[in-house]
Structure formats: C-alpha cells, structure tokens
Amino acid sequence: MRLSVLLPLPLGPLSYLAPEGCARAPAPGLRVAVPFRKGVRVGVVVGVEDAAEGDFALRHAIGYLDEEPFLDEAGIAFLGRAAAHYFTPAGQLLADLVPFLEPPLRHEVRLVDGAARPDLTGLTLWRDAAELDPALLDELREGGVLEERVREQKPTRKTLVPLREPTEKLTPKQQAALETLRALGEAESQTALAAAAGVGPGVVRALVEKGYAGWREVELELAPPAPAGPALEPLPVPEPPPRINGGRWAERLQLAAGLASEGETLVLFPERYVLERAYDRWPPPALPFHGGQSPELRRALWREKPPVVLGSYQALLMPRRWRRIVVMDEGSDSYKLASGSRAHAVHLAELRAELLGAELYYLSLTPAVEVVEKPGLLVRPPRTRVLPIDLRRERGWPLSGRAVELLAQVPEKGRQALVLVARRGYSGRLFCKSCDWQPICPNCDLPLRFHKPGRRGRLVCHQCGHSEPAPEVCPACGGEVFGYSGPGVQWVAEEIQRRLPELPVYQYSAERKDDLTPLQRGEPGAVVGTTALLRTPAPPELALILLPYAEGFLPASDFRAPERYHRLLWQLADLHPTRSPLIALQTFEPDHPAVEALIEGDVTGVPETELVLRRMLGYPPAVRMVVLEFSHRQEATARAAAMDAAEFLQKRLGDYLETAPFAPLLGPAPAPVPRIRGRYVFHLILRAPEPDLLRDWLSDLPPPKGARLRLDPDPVGFVGLLED
DNA sequence: AGCACGCCGACT
DNA sequence: GTCGGCGTGCTC
C-alpha cells in the first residue's frame, strides 16, 4: 500500500509505503510518523492507493499514532480546496490550522529476527531510536531489517503515592503521614504531604527512603479552566437569518448561545481574549479551543465531543460534523492569518460549512461589507452619546480646550476616562524645525517613531525594531529645535498630566502596560493607550472615551479603512457592559459617514454604502484580488522580477484586458512601504470578478528570477499588516 | 519551512 | 589558502 501523507510543512502530500509489518489497515485521517530527511515527522494520511511503480524508491512510514482518525474526510477535502484557493500547498494550511499536530514521540527500534548484523548485537532488544545514529537507522530501514514502533508520548507529571501498608516499624508521626497520603491518594510533593499531615518534612523523607511512599509518573489530565462568571441565558431566534447585528456584547452572546442550543455547533471567535470572555459567560456544556492553550491540552480536547466548541480558527479542522457554524464579529481584522498561507478564517469557515452542509451565521455589532447583503436581523444597538470636536475650529493640540474640560470632570465625579491613540511612543514623526530633516529607518524607508522614555528619547522603527538615540542637533543642518507630529500615547499622556496634575494617568500599549487594577477597583483616573486597551475589561465607572485624533485610525491607503473606522467607533459604544460613556472625537472630519452613523445609531448604513462603492471601484467582494509581492535586497532585482511578471501576465491575460469590467492588472509599483527589513518590495495586483481566472493566470506564472515572490491571496488592507 | 549544496568576497 | 554570506533546490 502506498500512502499520501501531508506534513505540516509548505509542501504537497508526499508518498510513503505503508508501515512495514503493521497489521492496521491504513485509513485517511490517521496521523502517521514518517522518516523525513534525517529525522521523524508526523503527518496525516490523506490518501491510500495500491503501490505502483514509482519514479524512485519510496520510504516506509513508521507507524500510526491514532485509533480514531485525527481528521475526517470532509476535513481532508477542505484542506485541498482551501489550499487551491489560497495558492498554497495543503501542508502549509495544515501547519497554519493545526500547529499542535506533532506530539512528542516514543519511538523504539530493534532488528528483525534473524537479521545478519553481528555488528549490532545490542539491537536485538527494543531501543529508544533517539540513541541511535539517524544514518544507521536509515540504512537498516532500507535494508528491511528494522522493526519500529512509535506512539504519542502522553504528557505526564510526577506524584507521590503510597507504596506499602503502614507497619509497626514506623514511628507514630510516620504512620500518620502515611495514613494521610493513603487518604489523599497522592500528593504533589513531599513538602505538600508534610504540610497536609502536620508533620515536618523529615518525616515524609523517611517514608520515601524506607519505601513506604514513592514517586510515580501519572498521565496529566488536561482540562480547560471552568467558566469564571455566571452563565447567560440563551436567546433562541426562531428561523434565524444568516446575519444578526446590533445589540450589546452580552446580548449577542445570548443570541449565539441560542443558535448553538441544538448542539453540534462551532462558535468561531477572532481572538483569544474575546473567546475567553465569552466562555466565562457561556451556558455549559461547551469547551474553549484556541492557540493560548498548551499543545498538550489542544491535542486532548481535539478528541472531545462537546455539543458546542468556542474556538479560534485552530478549531476549524476538528473532526466534527458541525450542523452550525457561528462566526462572531466577522469583520475583525484578527481573522486574517498574518503569516503562512495568509488565509482568512471567515472564508475558511464558509468553506468548511459548505463541505459539511452546515448552516452558517454571522453575528456582530456592525456587519462586514462582505455579508451585509445577506438577509439579516437587527437588534437594537447600544445607545450612543457622541461629541465630535472639530479640530478645524477648536484650539489646542493634541488636546483641545473642550477635551481638557471633559477630562477635568472625570475625577470630580469620581469617574474614569479612556483615551485612545493610534500610535504608541511619543510621536509618529520628529523633524528639524529649520531644515525639515527627518529620521528614516536604515532598513525600512519608513520614518522612525520618536519614543521618549528618558530626557533625550530614542528613535524606533515600528517595522523592524531598529532603535537609536534621538539626535541632540539636526544631523543635516545643526539645528537644535525639533518639531513633532502625529501624537502618540506618551505625548498625550504627558499632555494630560501637564494640564490636569491631579488626575491619575495610566498608559497602556504594547510597550508599556501600567497596572490598571486601581481603575478596575473603581478609582478615578484616565488611561491613555492604543487599541490594546480594547482587550482589557472596561473600567466600571467609565464615563468618557476620548480620541484626540480620530483619523489616526483611518489609514488613507486602505480601501477597507472606512469600514474599519466605523467598526472601531461602534466597538467603543459597546465597551462598557451597561453604560453609554460619552464618546468625544477630536477630528478634522466631524461629518465622516462613520461618525454620523455612530451618532444616528446606524450599524448597517456604512457597510451598505461601502459595498456600493466597492462594486463601482472594483474592490472585494466585487472582485477577487491577489497581491503579488516581489522583494529583494537589490531594488533593481525586485523591480525587474515584478516587471517580468507584469509583462508575462499582460500577454497571458490577452483579450481579457479589453473586456474586463475593471483593470485586472495593476502595477508594478513600489509597495506602500518601499523597503522593509532591508528588502525592496514591489507590488503587482491581480483582480477579477471570477476567482477561477486568477487561478489560471497564476498557475502559469513562471517563478521570478532572483527575487522572492509572496502572494497575499486575501489582502485585508495593504498597510494592514504593518504594525503601528 | 529547514537544510544541504554551491558559488563569490574578507580574513588568518 | 579557508570562513561565511545567501541564492537555489529538494524534501517521499
């Protein structure tokens, strides 16, 4: 028999012969250990055929790891379909979705009976394969004289257990300690037992030395923590439409629980923090499943069959016949996988549902543009109180007089404020006031951000991490006066503290996470931070949310920016579980549609108009769009590779160029950030309303000369992957 | 992805 | 003369 084995590597399936001397029939979906290069890797059987004449001698697989298939047939089919859609090998997708696939292995070998290897007499008994030279193992395997067995090493822990009955030989204290151990069954450590029995540590040590108690390796029983909060009441909807919007967070959870109440439901979450908060309130029984859990725990939970799983994208391949998949907050950027296949988890969920024949639901405060046309149900959105502060009229930067007044009221009333800034550090830009010089990252062609932890401060690249001390005088003209623009967390926090010295001010961003427990306890204060703040629980007395520069959240080069801005603003309205804090927006665009929608309490209008615009301009979802990224250390090499590809595609597209509703080929052009980490990047964009066309064009594309080509098959914002 | 192989520049 | 940079190709 010949196996097609998918390894969690960016490769297609590899062929192996079925394990030698293994009675088990191979079945698709089983995990199998295989020799790969000089070692052993674990993959999944995705196909079984009769052995045929091969171009080369196949190696034998070593053995299966599972009783029950790790993946089901629908999951295997899904991997193939998704791989084709994302122009990536199926193994890449397997690696992305199941990074915990490979367990630690117990791998033993010995020579088969009668093997004529007098030089290896030590190998007639089972030996741990790790003790032997991989080259020797390979040679023996080739020669067909090696017997192997392999299994998943279960996670264990050491525990102190009683080994014998107490006898008269023990002192009274030793007897008491042993009785305690027998009553408890086991103890974590000698000290723990001593404490439990009320004796000194020496007594327990004596028990162990005399052999009355001893250490035993026991299997680690793995379980997620119990939900931490009171369970919410499910809110079932009769004949629910595929899209449900509006409501408060807890209300949407109730609706999700209602959708899941018939069981066999996967509830998909964009990020771990949201998932954990939902799990804490979810009516049992349900299990969480996400990348924050240990690989051992995820492997253990993989086999569980709870009626409901609250999962991240890593739960998508679980061997379950879901009847429903509920996608929470489908518009979240976090669904986009930032590396590897760069797939989009919402799309993967759609594909999985399609192949399973499962019902799919989208449940969010504001719908994504991609789903806004589906039949929907609107629950009343949270009440909003919005105060736009027009920066074209108000004085004061980065804090207007109005903003300071609002902030001043916060401690007076014993309330709390949240100040949201798009940048971390002190300022987005630093420049010389006399000659306009500004520092650029030596690796990235991006302005260096100014951070101000000390007197002088540092210049930091938010792309590659490059950091240098800020200059004291301008290196270009010797000027000594610097200007700043693009206020960051530090600047705003400093300014608030300067204007309101009595107000306790906290900072919260990736680089500085102040302890917010005083706020959580209800003490007055203000916290200034980036969107990292949205992943902490809202302070209980939250009365004001201030955005000193709201457009900071609206990157101009991204066609999804208005949708994301709208989603962010609504997220603010839903931050506090019950209150409606005042949302004060300092902005040059107080009549931006997203701001108006927030004022009017409209959650679907902006996505609806965005959809119309995208159709007019030929952006997703009206077209499928793929970005080709050519990069190289030498600018000319990267550009030439992009030009070659453009030329090829120009010819390949032929007549389609004339008939296409939108220009199907854009570029090449330098990427929005022309150089990252020392590599020049050029972009070429392909788009067509018919996704199959793109696949044809790209399948013919010759590999680039010199430069590296990476595809972004689902560009969620061209600068969206840049951190800021 | 990792890893080996292979080809050109800066060092003992 | 070698060390080591990374560009290229392959993994059953």
XYZ file of C-alpha atoms (C1' of nucleotides) in Angstrom:
748
model
C 0.000 0.000 0.000
C 1.078 3.497 -0.725
C 0.134 6.425 1.494
C -0.232 10.064 0.628
C 0.982 11.873 3.701
C 0.536 15.544 4.390
C 3.169 17.004 6.707
C 2.706 20.354 8.450
C 5.174 21.952 6.036
C 4.666 24.103 2.948
C 4.630 21.020 0.736
C 2.045 18.964 -1.043
C 1.415 15.378 0.061
C 4.395 13.009 -0.028
C 4.192 9.300 -0.825
C 5.265 6.592 1.572
C 4.839 2.861 1.673
C 2.574 1.684 4.471
C 4.416 0.831 7.698
C 6.168 -2.492 7.443
C 4.759 -5.327 9.472
C 1.821 -3.251 10.592
C -1.467 -5.093 10.738
C -3.552 -1.907 10.742
C -5.306 -1.017 7.565
C -4.314 2.480 6.542
C -7.169 4.943 6.652
C -7.352 8.566 5.597
C -7.177 10.954 8.503
C -4.847 8.925 10.707
C -1.739 10.614 11.937
C 1.366 8.744 10.866
C 5.012 9.019 11.835
C 7.297 9.007 8.810
C 11.024 9.269 8.197
C 11.709 12.698 6.760
C 15.228 13.803 5.923
C 17.315 12.730 8.882
C 14.526 12.603 11.379
C 10.976 11.618 12.055
C 7.965 13.827 11.416
C 4.276 13.374 11.969
C 1.771 13.917 9.186
C -1.747 12.953 8.241
C -2.724 10.237 5.773
C -4.741 11.990 3.090
C -4.907 9.180 0.548
C -4.344 5.439 0.203
C -3.590 3.714 -3.089
C -2.210 0.406 -4.195
C 1.527 0.518 -4.516
C 2.597 1.194 -8.088
C 5.856 1.533 -9.932
C 7.318 4.746 -8.627
C 9.931 7.008 -10.103
C 12.036 6.389 -7.053
C 12.169 4.077 -4.107
C 9.657 5.179 -1.526
C 10.448 5.051 2.153
C 8.275 3.163 4.576
C 6.144 5.027 7.047
C 6.965 4.098 10.645
C 3.586 3.751 12.271
C 0.191 5.277 13.026
C -0.469 7.352 16.117
C -4.247 7.214 16.278
C -7.049 4.758 16.870
C -9.640 7.174 15.506
C -8.791 9.392 12.526
C -7.369 12.750 13.525
C -9.026 14.429 10.539
C -12.299 13.439 8.916
C -12.850 13.052 5.180
C -14.602 16.403 4.968
C -11.611 17.989 6.710
C -9.195 16.464 4.205
C -11.311 17.638 1.281
C -11.454 21.069 2.910
C -7.653 21.256 3.103
C -7.384 20.551 -0.611
C -9.998 23.111 -1.580
C -8.624 25.789 0.715
C -5.064 25.180 -0.493
C -6.130 25.678 -4.100
C -8.000 28.831 -3.223
C -5.049 30.359 -1.378
C -2.381 29.291 -3.899
C -0.546 27.467 -1.148
C 0.454 23.826 -0.577
C -2.047 21.886 1.511
C 0.685 21.193 4.074
C 1.012 24.924 4.689
C -2.636 25.120 5.589
C -2.315 22.071 7.809
C 0.581 23.770 9.596
C -1.396 27.005 9.954
C -4.556 25.390 11.268
C -3.115 22.566 13.373
C 0.255 23.784 14.667
C -0.027 21.297 17.531
C -0.335 18.303 15.198
C 3.001 16.729 16.078
C 3.209 15.321 19.612
C 6.397 14.239 21.369
C 7.015 10.668 20.238
C 8.116 7.496 21.899
C 10.000 5.794 19.062
C 11.647 2.398 19.587
C 13.503 0.133 17.205
C 15.119 -3.292 17.064
C 16.485 -5.642 14.462
C 14.075 -8.139 12.963
C 14.646 -11.768 13.950
C 17.443 -13.349 12.010
C 18.934 -10.124 10.733
C 22.516 -10.835 9.808
C 24.071 -7.907 11.586
C 26.642 -9.351 14.006
C 27.960 -5.798 14.468
C 24.707 -4.726 16.097
C 24.033 -7.346 18.748
C 22.779 -4.641 21.084
C 19.889 -4.002 18.741
C 18.099 -7.304 19.132
C 16.105 -5.760 22.001
C 13.908 -2.677 21.751
C 15.959 0.502 21.974
C 14.996 4.154 22.026
C 15.544 5.390 18.474
C 16.903 8.701 19.736
C 20.020 6.895 21.000
C 20.928 5.732 17.523
C 22.509 7.459 14.571
C 19.811 8.535 12.074
C 22.018 7.455 9.171
C 22.284 3.935 10.627
C 18.529 3.783 11.145
C 18.012 4.802 7.559
C 20.394 2.177 6.297
C 18.687 -0.560 8.351
C 15.279 0.628 7.186
C 16.423 0.498 3.561
C 17.735 -2.987 4.155
C 14.393 -4.065 5.597
C 15.913 -5.354 8.825
C 14.498 -2.762 11.191
C 11.389 -3.193 13.274
C 9.914 0.034 14.623
C 7.162 1.070 16.952
C 6.063 4.595 17.614
C 3.383 6.186 19.749
C 2.364 9.537 21.097
C 4.059 10.294 24.370
C 1.312 11.246 26.766
C 2.088 14.203 28.969
C 2.837 13.071 32.496
C 3.508 14.529 35.893
C 5.245 13.115 38.932
C 3.217 12.451 42.019
C 3.891 10.995 45.470
C 1.850 7.860 46.149
C 1.714 5.293 48.972
C 3.553 2.083 48.087
C 3.041 -0.140 51.155
C 0.730 -0.600 54.123
C 1.860 1.082 57.326
C 3.636 -1.272 59.742
C 4.682 -1.237 63.377
C 8.192 -0.290 62.317
C 7.061 3.252 61.581
C 7.052 5.975 64.184
C 3.606 7.396 65.074
C 4.314 10.512 63.027
C 5.405 8.461 60.025
C 2.275 6.361 60.354
C 0.147 9.486 60.481
C 1.824 10.900 57.389
C 1.357 7.636 55.506
C -2.296 7.458 56.545
C -2.767 11.000 55.271
C -1.200 10.035 51.957
C -3.426 6.947 51.710
C -6.451 9.077 52.431
C -5.458 11.679 49.841
C -4.389 9.070 47.319
C -1.459 11.192 46.177
C 0.494 14.332 46.999
C 2.110 16.912 44.807
C 5.396 16.985 46.713
C 6.997 15.810 49.927
C 6.561 19.249 51.443
C 2.897 19.318 50.445
C 2.290 15.992 52.170
C 4.185 17.111 55.273
C 2.031 20.228 55.449
C -1.173 18.239 54.926
C -0.248 15.715 57.626
C 1.009 18.335 60.052
C 4.480 16.803 60.341
C 7.953 18.005 59.492
C 9.476 17.405 56.062
C 11.932 14.907 57.547
C 9.098 12.516 58.436
C 7.957 12.290 54.812
C 11.532 11.935 53.574
C 11.927 8.943 55.889
C 8.782 7.361 54.439
C 10.177 7.695 50.932
C 13.597 6.357 51.971
C 12.063 3.301 53.618
C 9.984 2.625 50.521
C 6.533 3.228 52.019
C 5.888 6.047 49.605
C 7.390 6.839 46.246
C 7.166 8.793 43.021
C 5.035 7.647 40.179
C 4.578 9.125 36.710
C 0.905 9.566 36.053
C -0.842 10.821 32.983
C -1.557 14.503 33.181
C -5.284 15.013 32.989
C -5.827 18.052 30.901
C -8.863 20.248 31.169
C -9.614 23.885 30.475
C -10.499 26.065 33.456
C -14.140 26.265 34.454
C -16.057 29.347 33.291
C -15.375 32.211 35.687
C -18.685 34.045 35.528
C -22.413 33.389 35.837
C -23.894 31.693 32.766
C -26.005 33.759 30.405
C -29.470 32.687 29.366
C -29.540 31.540 25.702
C -31.737 33.672 23.475
C -33.058 31.493 20.677
C -34.318 33.104 17.470
C -36.953 31.181 15.528
C -35.818 30.663 11.925
C -32.734 32.828 12.335
C -31.392 34.659 9.277
C -27.700 34.195 8.457
C -26.765 37.659 9.676
C -27.549 39.192 13.058
C -26.305 42.659 14.014
C -26.621 45.201 16.770
C -27.184 44.511 20.434
C -24.745 44.672 23.276
C -21.927 42.191 23.707
C -23.751 40.063 26.294
C -26.891 40.104 24.203
C -25.038 38.834 21.141
C -23.548 36.093 23.283
C -27.037 35.097 24.344
C -28.075 35.013 20.692
C -25.029 32.916 19.839
C -25.876 30.514 22.655
C -29.401 30.380 21.286
C -28.068 29.483 17.832
C -25.885 26.809 19.427
C -28.597 25.350 21.628
C -29.256 22.423 19.304
C -25.655 21.260 19.675
C -23.016 20.258 17.113
C -22.101 23.920 16.814
C -18.781 25.652 16.361
C -18.730 29.253 17.506
C -15.776 30.966 15.865
C -14.033 33.896 17.541
C -11.469 36.283 16.057
C -9.176 36.412 19.052
C -8.373 34.650 22.221
C -9.284 37.443 24.601
C -12.832 37.716 23.254
C -13.197 33.942 23.236
C -12.162 33.587 26.858
C -14.555 36.315 27.940
C -17.362 34.572 26.063
C -16.503 31.194 27.568
C -16.727 32.672 31.065
C -20.391 33.500 30.485
C -21.325 30.631 28.164
C -24.050 28.263 29.380
C -22.409 24.819 29.770
C -21.617 22.359 28.356
C -19.089 23.903 25.988
C -15.350 23.797 25.548
C -12.943 26.549 24.554
C -10.303 25.837 21.950
C -7.608 28.333 20.978
C -3.918 28.938 20.495
C -3.425 30.197 24.030
C -3.874 26.656 25.297
C -0.903 24.314 25.547
C -0.365 21.933 22.622
C -0.989 19.012 25.005
C -4.336 20.448 26.037
C -5.353 21.134 22.449
C -4.443 17.585 21.429
C -6.508 16.253 24.331
C -9.519 18.484 23.583
C -9.345 17.575 19.888
C -10.931 14.213 20.741
C -13.646 15.592 22.974
C -17.122 15.850 21.547
C -18.852 18.623 23.492
C -22.033 19.884 21.842
C -20.526 23.352 21.480
C -16.939 24.450 20.868
C -15.935 28.087 21.277
C -12.951 28.107 19.000
C -10.388 30.174 17.201
C -9.509 29.273 13.612
C -7.489 26.374 15.070
C -10.758 24.577 15.784
C -11.836 24.599 12.122
C -10.371 21.201 11.314
C -11.693 19.372 14.370
C -13.169 16.041 13.233
C -16.748 17.058 13.843
C -19.833 17.103 11.706
C -20.927 20.603 12.675
C -24.555 21.372 11.991
C -23.976 25.058 12.569
C -21.006 27.360 12.482
C -21.482 30.761 14.098
C -18.910 33.400 13.145
C -18.598 36.089 15.790
C -17.539 39.580 14.681
C -16.845 38.512 11.097
C -15.317 41.862 10.200
C -12.477 41.631 12.692
C -9.013 42.055 11.207
C -7.771 39.323 13.503
C -9.350 36.683 11.282
C -6.684 37.342 8.703
C -3.775 34.925 9.206
C -0.734 37.194 9.136
C 1.790 34.580 8.041
C 1.976 31.253 6.264
C -0.974 30.815 3.925
C -2.318 34.284 4.793
C -5.768 32.765 4.637
C -8.848 34.397 6.103
C -10.531 32.380 8.827
C -14.028 33.612 7.963
C -13.642 32.387 4.426
C -12.233 29.089 5.723
C -15.289 28.742 7.959
C -17.535 29.351 4.952
C -15.733 26.637 3.006
C -15.835 24.201 5.907
C -19.555 24.835 6.354
C -20.157 24.341 2.652
C -18.387 20.974 2.598
C -20.176 19.828 5.749
C -23.553 21.115 4.682
C -23.635 23.156 7.891
C -25.634 26.333 8.452
C -23.508 29.439 8.767
C -24.335 32.520 10.843
C -22.601 35.863 11.205
C -23.136 37.595 14.497
C -21.648 41.036 15.033
C -22.371 44.563 16.154
C -21.547 46.011 12.720
C -21.705 43.698 9.702
C -18.720 43.228 7.414
C -19.179 44.641 3.920
C -18.879 41.075 2.589
C -22.022 39.881 4.372
C -24.174 42.999 4.646
C -26.414 41.922 1.768
C -27.402 38.627 3.347
C -30.824 38.502 4.991
C -30.388 39.923 8.441
C -31.899 40.590 11.799
C -31.200 43.832 13.593
C -31.190 44.008 17.361
C -31.250 47.486 18.877
C -27.635 48.666 19.031
C -26.243 50.228 22.211
C -27.269 53.829 22.826
C -24.521 56.282 21.851
C -23.567 59.698 23.131
C -21.147 61.274 20.689
C -19.382 64.614 20.811
C -17.386 65.454 17.689
C -14.780 68.136 18.413
C -13.947 69.893 15.166
C -10.198 70.402 15.076
C -10.587 72.990 12.319
C -12.291 75.277 14.849
C -11.121 74.233 18.312
C -7.778 75.402 19.598
C -5.309 73.198 21.372
C -3.188 70.322 20.146
C -3.101 67.487 20.874
C -5.774 68.338 23.464
C -8.431 70.932 22.715
C -9.932 73.075 25.443
C -13.127 71.045 25.205
C -11.227 67.812 25.709
C -9.437 69.177 28.758
C -12.762 70.332 30.230
C -14.232 66.884 29.741
C -11.215 65.206 31.264
C -11.312 67.601 34.212
C -14.855 66.494 35.044
C -13.798 62.880 35.256
C -12.163 62.945 38.715
C -14.659 65.497 40.001
C -17.425 62.993 39.502
C -15.331 60.024 40.603
C -15.453 58.635 37.103
C -12.974 57.200 34.655
C -11.800 58.046 31.144
C -10.270 56.071 28.362
C -8.112 57.911 25.844
C -7.469 56.047 22.631
C -4.487 56.923 20.453
C -3.477 55.277 17.181
C 0.275 55.359 17.822
C 2.478 54.117 20.539
C 5.592 56.026 21.510
C 5.748 59.793 21.745
C 5.136 60.927 18.205
C 4.820 59.499 14.758
C 7.310 61.931 13.341
C 10.211 64.005 14.511
C 11.571 66.749 12.252
C 14.054 69.569 12.314
C 12.263 72.897 12.541
C 14.850 74.752 10.484
C 15.548 72.370 7.580
C 12.736 69.798 7.768
C 15.174 66.881 8.090
C 13.528 63.765 9.480
C 14.997 60.438 10.555
C 14.359 57.406 8.366
C 14.926 53.786 9.342
C 18.142 52.483 7.751
C 16.404 49.194 6.902
C 12.880 50.162 6.011
C 12.370 53.534 4.298
C 9.889 54.481 6.990
C 10.053 57.454 9.314
C 11.412 56.456 12.698
C 8.964 56.896 15.550
C 10.004 59.079 18.441
C 9.864 57.488 21.880
C 10.551 59.495 24.987
C 11.412 57.321 27.929
C 14.353 59.457 29.087
C 15.490 63.048 28.719
C 16.737 62.619 25.194
C 14.497 59.873 23.861
C 15.003 57.235 21.212
C 14.106 56.740 17.582
C 12.472 53.389 16.928
C 11.315 51.649 13.765
C 7.951 50.015 14.368
C 8.507 47.705 11.424
C 11.887 46.106 12.100
C 12.618 47.150 15.676
C 15.690 49.237 14.789
C 16.396 51.701 17.579
C 18.870 54.535 18.033
C 19.233 57.508 20.390
C 17.470 60.636 19.184
C 19.943 63.271 17.924
C 20.614 66.364 20.045
C 21.198 68.524 16.990
C 19.948 68.044 13.463
C 22.489 65.940 11.547
C 21.680 67.844 8.360
C 21.872 71.486 9.415
C 22.895 71.506 13.054
C 19.553 72.985 14.089
C 18.672 72.422 17.716
C 14.906 72.742 17.630
C 12.811 69.719 16.726
C 9.131 69.527 15.966
C 6.792 66.600 16.430
C 3.718 65.451 14.637
C 1.325 62.543 14.986
C 0.781 62.402 18.745
C 1.407 59.023 20.362
C 0.433 57.529 23.696
C 3.348 59.092 25.589
C 2.741 62.575 24.228
C -0.980 62.529 25.000
C -0.402 61.084 28.480
C 2.226 63.737 29.182
C -0.068 66.493 27.949
C -2.997 65.297 30.069
C -0.783 65.103 33.132
C 0.548 68.598 32.456
C -2.934 70.096 32.082
C -4.518 68.101 34.918
C -1.809 67.386 37.504
C -4.308 65.940 40.000
C -5.687 63.320 37.601
C -4.165 59.832 37.925
C -2.977 58.966 34.376
C -2.108 55.455 33.243
C -0.575 54.237 29.995
C -1.424 51.071 28.164
C 0.209 49.946 24.922
C 2.360 47.108 23.643
C 5.471 48.731 25.120
C 4.094 49.878 28.450
C 1.272 48.210 30.294
C 0.574 50.024 33.543
C -1.239 48.136 36.249
C -4.879 49.110 35.776
C -6.240 47.441 38.926
C -6.934 50.794 40.657
C -9.225 51.630 37.714
C -10.761 48.157 37.826
C -11.495 48.781 41.515
C -13.379 51.897 40.500
C -10.869 54.584 41.470
C -10.997 57.723 39.321
C -8.409 58.221 36.607
C -7.660 58.222 32.917
C -5.864 55.598 30.879
C -4.153 56.514 27.620
C -3.444 53.662 25.257
C -3.560 52.082 21.846
C -6.207 49.616 20.709
C -4.514 47.144 23.068
C -6.830 48.819 25.611
C -9.841 47.274 23.907
C -8.558 43.883 25.032
C -8.825 44.772 28.720
C -12.095 44.851 30.650
C -13.723 48.275 30.599
C -13.259 50.189 33.874
C -16.529 50.039 35.855
C -17.023 53.819 36.163
C -16.162 54.590 32.555
C -17.796 57.905 31.641
C -15.649 59.274 28.818
C -13.896 57.837 25.802
C -11.687 60.408 24.110
C -9.975 60.050 20.728
C -7.578 63.022 20.477
C -7.054 62.354 16.758
C -9.725 60.041 15.438
C -8.423 59.974 11.844
C -5.307 58.337 13.171
C -7.384 55.177 12.895
C -8.169 55.823 9.228
C -5.126 54.900 7.108
C -5.635 56.534 3.723
C -4.128 53.820 1.546
C -6.515 51.086 2.622
C -9.802 50.556 0.824
C -11.209 48.927 3.954
C -10.349 51.912 6.178
C -13.860 53.432 6.384
C -15.355 50.070 7.296
C -12.741 49.508 9.975
C -13.112 53.020 11.375
C -16.855 52.508 11.599
C -16.367 49.167 13.349
C -13.900 50.695 15.835
C -16.242 53.557 16.718
C -19.093 51.152 17.360
C -16.810 48.953 19.409
C -16.288 51.951 21.696
C -20.030 52.303 22.158
C -20.118 48.667 23.289
C -17.074 48.755 25.571
C -18.916 49.045 28.841
C -21.435 46.253 29.531
C -24.244 48.602 30.583
C -23.260 52.271 30.434
C -23.025 54.584 27.442
C -19.941 56.671 28.082
C -19.568 59.950 26.188
C -17.509 59.356 23.042
C -15.542 62.525 22.297
C -13.861 62.567 18.894
C -11.294 65.219 18.058
C -11.300 65.185 14.296
C -10.836 67.225 11.136
C -13.731 65.280 9.636
C -16.595 65.541 12.114
C -19.062 64.646 9.359
C -17.347 61.437 8.297
C -20.058 58.862 7.497
C -18.775 56.568 10.256
C -19.141 59.367 12.825
C -22.617 60.199 11.576
C -23.644 56.561 11.719
C -22.491 56.381 15.329
C -24.480 59.486 16.206
C -27.580 58.173 14.463
C -27.328 54.695 15.925
C -26.968 53.095 12.488
C -24.845 49.939 12.318
C -25.546 48.783 8.748
C -25.564 52.006 6.698
C -21.811 52.414 6.326
C -21.167 48.803 5.245
C -24.034 49.120 2.773
C -22.656 52.247 1.116
C -19.158 50.788 1.196
C -20.444 47.780 -0.705
C -21.862 50.045 -3.399
C -18.553 51.901 -3.632
C -16.530 48.717 -3.814
C -18.698 47.474 -6.641
C -18.171 50.707 -8.520
C -14.435 50.729 -7.994
C -13.836 47.017 -8.384
C -12.693 46.097 -4.911
C -13.554 42.953 -2.947
C -16.100 41.482 -2.542
C -16.997 42.550 -6.087
C -13.732 41.001 -7.295
C -11.219 38.503 -6.087
C -7.951 40.320 -5.537
C -4.449 38.957 -5.102
C -1.367 40.977 -4.309
C 1.951 39.677 -5.627
C 4.883 40.886 -3.561
C 8.296 40.792 -5.197
C 11.148 41.530 -2.850
C 14.927 41.598 -2.905
C 17.782 43.388 -1.215
C 18.603 44.986 -4.560
C 15.942 47.371 -5.714
C 16.652 46.641 -9.386
C 16.268 42.879 -8.923
C 12.934 43.247 -7.188
C 11.671 45.707 -9.785
C 12.861 43.589 -12.724
C 11.130 40.490 -11.338
C 7.894 42.447 -10.914
C 8.203 43.877 -14.451
C 8.826 40.404 -15.922
C 5.771 39.038 -14.194
C 3.676 42.023 -15.309
C 4.793 41.528 -18.889
C 4.007 37.837 -18.745
C 0.596 38.430 -17.265
C -0.139 41.170 -19.775
C 0.305 38.623 -22.566
C -1.417 35.876 -20.665
C -4.486 37.982 -19.983
C -4.722 38.894 -23.660
C -8.227 39.866 -24.725
C -9.465 39.798 -21.186
C -7.683 43.110 -20.648
C -10.149 44.711 -23.062
C -13.313 43.065 -21.843
C -12.663 43.141 -18.102
C -15.001 45.369 -16.075
C -12.012 46.609 -14.051
C -8.336 46.762 -14.977
C -7.312 43.239 -13.956
C -3.606 44.008 -13.668
C -2.288 46.921 -11.627
C 1.334 47.840 -11.151
C 4.076 47.044 -10.699
C 4.511 49.769 -8.150
C 6.681 50.145 -5.080
C 4.828 48.849 -2.036
C 3.317 51.460 0.323
C 6.433 50.882 2.401
C 9.018 50.604 -0.366
C 11.645 48.845 1.719
C 11.140 46.596 4.734
C 13.884 44.970 6.749
C 16.417 45.794 4.089
C 14.366 44.373 1.216
C 12.781 46.413 -1.543
C 9.190 45.411 -2.202
C 7.187 45.844 -5.412
C 3.523 45.099 -5.699
C 1.520 43.736 -8.575
C -2.213 43.420 -8.162
C -4.434 40.968 -9.980
C -8.172 41.128 -9.752
C -11.176 39.636 -11.479
C -14.803 39.061 -10.603
C -14.271 35.370 -11.478
C -11.856 33.803 -8.975
C -11.090 30.883 -11.317
C -9.468 33.234 -13.806
C -6.928 34.316 -11.231
C -6.072 30.745 -10.525
C -5.422 30.031 -14.190
C -3.213 33.077 -14.641
C -1.184 32.396 -11.538
C -0.737 28.701 -12.216
C 1.106 29.591 -15.430
C 3.254 32.308 -13.930
C 6.946 31.373 -14.179
C 8.907 31.623 -10.920
C 10.586 35.024 -10.540
C 14.283 35.386 -11.313
C 16.311 36.363 -8.301
C 13.583 37.978 -6.250
C 11.291 36.312 -3.782
C 7.608 36.206 -4.628
C 4.987 36.046 -1.936
C 1.277 36.087 -2.585
C -1.260 37.765 -0.449
C -4.331 35.894 -1.615
C -6.740 37.886 0.502
C -5.348 41.334 1.058
C -7.023 42.791 4.107
C -5.634 46.276 3.767
C -2.326 46.866 2.073
C -0.853 48.524 5.097
C -2.960 46.492 7.468
C -0.140 44.072 8.067
C 2.211 46.837 9.075
C 2.231 47.329 12.757
C 1.723 50.761 14.177
C 9.791 25.647 6.465
C 14.549 23.703 7.157
C 18.605 22.089 5.320
C 22.338 20.972 2.106
C 24.913 22.383 -1.703
C 27.367 25.784 -4.285
C 29.416 29.907 -5.616
C 31.865 34.553 -4.716
C 34.212 38.142 -1.127
C 37.246 39.182 3.570
C 40.191 37.194 6.643
C 44.316 34.081 9.139
C 44.659 29.105 1.246
C 39.683 28.914 4.400
C 35.167 31.049 6.707
C 30.816 32.569 5.581
C 27.443 35.267 3.155
C 22.929 33.931 0.771
C 20.822 32.166 -3.699
C 18.826 27.677 -5.339
C 16.736 23.379 -4.993
C 14.621 19.496 -2.584
C 12.088 17.005 0.782
C 8.513 10.778 -0.463
